[in-house]
PDB file of C-alpha atoms in Angstrom:
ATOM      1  CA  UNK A 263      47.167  17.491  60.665  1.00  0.00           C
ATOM      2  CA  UNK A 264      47.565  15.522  63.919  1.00  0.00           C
ATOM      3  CA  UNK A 265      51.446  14.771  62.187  1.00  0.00           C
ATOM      4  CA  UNK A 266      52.106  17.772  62.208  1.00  0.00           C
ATOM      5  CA  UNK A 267      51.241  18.746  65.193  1.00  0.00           C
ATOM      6  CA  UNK A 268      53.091  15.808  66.796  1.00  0.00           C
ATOM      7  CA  UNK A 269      56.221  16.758  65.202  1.00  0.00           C
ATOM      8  CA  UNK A 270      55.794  19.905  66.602  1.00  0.00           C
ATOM      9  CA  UNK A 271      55.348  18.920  70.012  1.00  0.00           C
ATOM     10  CA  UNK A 272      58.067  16.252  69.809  1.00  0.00           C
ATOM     11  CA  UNK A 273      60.547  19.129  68.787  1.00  0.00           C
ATOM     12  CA  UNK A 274      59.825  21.126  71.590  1.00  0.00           C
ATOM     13  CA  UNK A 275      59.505  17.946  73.516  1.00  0.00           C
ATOM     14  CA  UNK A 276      63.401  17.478  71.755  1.00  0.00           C
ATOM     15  CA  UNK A 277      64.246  21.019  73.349  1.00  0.00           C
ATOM     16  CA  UNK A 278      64.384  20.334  76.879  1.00  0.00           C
ATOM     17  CA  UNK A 279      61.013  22.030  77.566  1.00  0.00           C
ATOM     18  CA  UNK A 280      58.530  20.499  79.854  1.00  0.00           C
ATOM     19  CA  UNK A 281      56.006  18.058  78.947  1.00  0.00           C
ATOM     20  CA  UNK A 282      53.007  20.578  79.191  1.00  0.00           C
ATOM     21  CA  UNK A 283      54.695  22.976  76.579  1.00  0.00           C
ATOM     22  CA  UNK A 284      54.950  20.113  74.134  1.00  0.00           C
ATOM     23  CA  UNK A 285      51.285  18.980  75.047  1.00  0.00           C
ATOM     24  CA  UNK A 286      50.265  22.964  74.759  1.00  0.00           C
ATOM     25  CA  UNK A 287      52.673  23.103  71.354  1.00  0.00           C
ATOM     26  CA  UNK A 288      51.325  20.034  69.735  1.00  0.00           C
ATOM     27  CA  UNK A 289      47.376  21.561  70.518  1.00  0.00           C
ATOM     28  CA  UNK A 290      48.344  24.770  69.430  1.00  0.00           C
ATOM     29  CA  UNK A 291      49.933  23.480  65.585  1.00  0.00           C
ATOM     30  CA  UNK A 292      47.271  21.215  65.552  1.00  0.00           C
ATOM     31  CA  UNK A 293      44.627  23.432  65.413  1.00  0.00           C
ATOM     32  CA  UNK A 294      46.621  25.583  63.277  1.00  0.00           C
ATOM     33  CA  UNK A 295      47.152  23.266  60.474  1.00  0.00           C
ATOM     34  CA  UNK A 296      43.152  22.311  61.002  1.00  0.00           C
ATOM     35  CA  UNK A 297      41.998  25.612  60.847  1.00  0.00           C
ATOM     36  CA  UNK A 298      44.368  27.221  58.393  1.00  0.00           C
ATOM     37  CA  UNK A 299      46.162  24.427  55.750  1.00  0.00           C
ATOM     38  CA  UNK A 300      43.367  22.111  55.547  1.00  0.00           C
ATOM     39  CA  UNK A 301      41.060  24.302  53.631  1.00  0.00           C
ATOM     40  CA  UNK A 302      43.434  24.963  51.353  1.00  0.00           C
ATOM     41  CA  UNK A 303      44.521  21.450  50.760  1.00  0.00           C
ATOM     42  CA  UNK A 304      40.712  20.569  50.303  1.00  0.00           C
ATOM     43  CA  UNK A 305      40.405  23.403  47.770  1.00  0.00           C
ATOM     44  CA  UNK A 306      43.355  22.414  46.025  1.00  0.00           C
ATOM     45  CA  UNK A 307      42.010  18.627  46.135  1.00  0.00           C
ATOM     46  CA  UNK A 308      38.810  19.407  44.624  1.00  0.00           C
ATOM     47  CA  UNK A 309      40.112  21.781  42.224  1.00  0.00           C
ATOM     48  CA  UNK A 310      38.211  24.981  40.492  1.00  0.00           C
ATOM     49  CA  UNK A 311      34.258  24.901  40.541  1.00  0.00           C
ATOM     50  CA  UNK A 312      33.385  23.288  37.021  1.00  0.00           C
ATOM     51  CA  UNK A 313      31.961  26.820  34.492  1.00  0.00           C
ATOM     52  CA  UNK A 314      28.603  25.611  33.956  1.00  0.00           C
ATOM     53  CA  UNK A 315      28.665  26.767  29.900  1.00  0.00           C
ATOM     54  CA  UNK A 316      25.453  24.728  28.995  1.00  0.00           C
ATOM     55  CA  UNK A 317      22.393  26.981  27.598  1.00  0.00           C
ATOM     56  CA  UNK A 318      20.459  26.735  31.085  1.00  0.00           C
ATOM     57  CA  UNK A 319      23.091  28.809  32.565  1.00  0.00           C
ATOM     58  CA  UNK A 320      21.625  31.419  31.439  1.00  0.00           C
ATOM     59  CA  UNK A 321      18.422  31.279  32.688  1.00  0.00           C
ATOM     60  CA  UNK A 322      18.056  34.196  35.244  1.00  0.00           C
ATOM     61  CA  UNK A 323      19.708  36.774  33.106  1.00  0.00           C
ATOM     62  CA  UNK A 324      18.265  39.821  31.732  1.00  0.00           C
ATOM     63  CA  UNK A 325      18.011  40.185  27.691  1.00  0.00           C
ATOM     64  CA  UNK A 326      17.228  43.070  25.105  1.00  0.00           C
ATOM     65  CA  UNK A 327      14.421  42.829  22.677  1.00  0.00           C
ATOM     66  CA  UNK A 328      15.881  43.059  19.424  1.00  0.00           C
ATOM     67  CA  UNK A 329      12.676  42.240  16.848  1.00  0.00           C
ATOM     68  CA  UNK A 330       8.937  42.155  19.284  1.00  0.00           C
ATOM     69  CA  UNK A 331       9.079  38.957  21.171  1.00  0.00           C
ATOM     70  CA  UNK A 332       5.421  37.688  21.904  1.00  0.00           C
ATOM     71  CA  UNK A 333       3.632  34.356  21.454  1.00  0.00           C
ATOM     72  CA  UNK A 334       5.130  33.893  18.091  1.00  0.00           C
ATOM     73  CA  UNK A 335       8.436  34.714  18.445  1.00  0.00           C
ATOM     74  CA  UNK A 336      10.851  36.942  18.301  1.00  0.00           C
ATOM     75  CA  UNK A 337      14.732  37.925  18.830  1.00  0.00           C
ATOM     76  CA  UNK A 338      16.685  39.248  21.823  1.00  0.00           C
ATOM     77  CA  UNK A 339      20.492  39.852  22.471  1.00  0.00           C
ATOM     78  CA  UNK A 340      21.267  37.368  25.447  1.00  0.00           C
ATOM     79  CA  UNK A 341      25.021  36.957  26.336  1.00  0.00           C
ATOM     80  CA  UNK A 342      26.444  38.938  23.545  1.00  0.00           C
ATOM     81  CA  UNK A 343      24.288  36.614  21.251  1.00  0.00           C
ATOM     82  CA  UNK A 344      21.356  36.944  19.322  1.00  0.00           C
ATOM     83  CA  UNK A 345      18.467  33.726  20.424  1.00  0.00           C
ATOM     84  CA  UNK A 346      15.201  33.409  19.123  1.00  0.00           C
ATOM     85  CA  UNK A 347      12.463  34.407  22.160  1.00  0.00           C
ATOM     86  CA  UNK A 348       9.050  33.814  22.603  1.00  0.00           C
ATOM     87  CA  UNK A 349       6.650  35.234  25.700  1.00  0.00           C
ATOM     88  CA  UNK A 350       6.353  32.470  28.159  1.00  0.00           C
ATOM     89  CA  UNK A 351       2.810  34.138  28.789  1.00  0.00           C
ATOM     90  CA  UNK A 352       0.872  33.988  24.844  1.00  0.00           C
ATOM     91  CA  UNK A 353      -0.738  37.169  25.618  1.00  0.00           C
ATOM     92  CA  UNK A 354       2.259  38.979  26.377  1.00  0.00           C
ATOM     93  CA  UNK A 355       4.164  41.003  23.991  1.00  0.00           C
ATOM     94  CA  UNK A 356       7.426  43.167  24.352  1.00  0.00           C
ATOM     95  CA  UNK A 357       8.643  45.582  22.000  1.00  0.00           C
ATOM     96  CA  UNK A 358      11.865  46.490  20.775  1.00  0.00           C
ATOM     97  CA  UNK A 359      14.187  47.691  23.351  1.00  0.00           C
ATOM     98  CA  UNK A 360      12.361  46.405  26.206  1.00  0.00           C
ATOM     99  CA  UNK A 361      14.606  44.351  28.690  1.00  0.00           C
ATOM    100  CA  UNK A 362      13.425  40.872  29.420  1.00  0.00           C
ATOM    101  CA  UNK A 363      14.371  38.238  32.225  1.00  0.00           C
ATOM    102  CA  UNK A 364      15.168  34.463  30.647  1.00  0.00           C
ATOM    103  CA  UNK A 365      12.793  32.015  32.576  1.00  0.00           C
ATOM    104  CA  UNK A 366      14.015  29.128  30.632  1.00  0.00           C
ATOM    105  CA  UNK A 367      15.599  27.570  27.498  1.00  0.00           C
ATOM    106  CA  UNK A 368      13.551  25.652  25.265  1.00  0.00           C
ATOM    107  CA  UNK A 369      16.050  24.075  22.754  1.00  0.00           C
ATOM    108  CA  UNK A 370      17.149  27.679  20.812  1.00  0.00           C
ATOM    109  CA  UNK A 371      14.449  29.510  22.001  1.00  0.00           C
ATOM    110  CA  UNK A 372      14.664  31.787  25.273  1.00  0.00           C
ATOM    111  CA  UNK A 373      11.203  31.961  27.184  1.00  0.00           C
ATOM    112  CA  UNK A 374      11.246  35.128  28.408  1.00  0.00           C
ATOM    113  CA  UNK A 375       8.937  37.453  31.004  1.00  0.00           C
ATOM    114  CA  UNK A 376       8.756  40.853  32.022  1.00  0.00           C
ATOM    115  CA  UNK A 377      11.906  42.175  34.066  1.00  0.00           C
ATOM    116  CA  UNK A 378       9.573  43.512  37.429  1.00  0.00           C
TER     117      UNK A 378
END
């Protein structure tokens, strides 16, 4: 970034114009290239953000009770996929239909609570 804005300052430098417009020049493309190329060099260094596709990604989201879900068991449509769910709370139940929010992943079972 400082390169840059060197260059820039020794072309107008080059140009005949006074010393302070090269200083002013080389401040001005300096914090240019600071502000504006290096975040998109540092993006473009660090790439994409990894997709986190593992099964505790989707703890957080919301699932429909397919079959009564309670200490026991059950199934819910999570994702587009059907996972066998149990009530993270024994004495909780939730019928068919109900919406659910995953708390956790416990191998292939999704603990699930109460959406409120």
């Amino acid at each position: 970034m400082l390169a840059g804005g060197a260059t820039v300052g020794g072309l107008v430098e080059w140009a005949g114009a006074p010393t302070w417009a090269a200083i002013v020049a080389f401040g001005v493309a300096t914090a240019g290239l600071i502000l504006f190329l290096r975040p998109i060099l540092r993006r473009r260094l660090h790439g994409p953000k990894a997709l986190d596709t593992s099964q505790q990604a989707l703890v957080g989201a919301t699932a429909e009770v397919l079959e009564d879900v309670g200490a026991r068991g059950g199934q819910v449509r999570l994702d587009g996929s059907i996972w066998s769910a149990r009530s993270m709370d024994p004495s909780q139940s939730f019928s068919r239909g109900e919406e659910v929010h995953v708390i956790d992943i416990d191998g292939p079972t999704a603990v699930v609570w109460n959406r409120e």
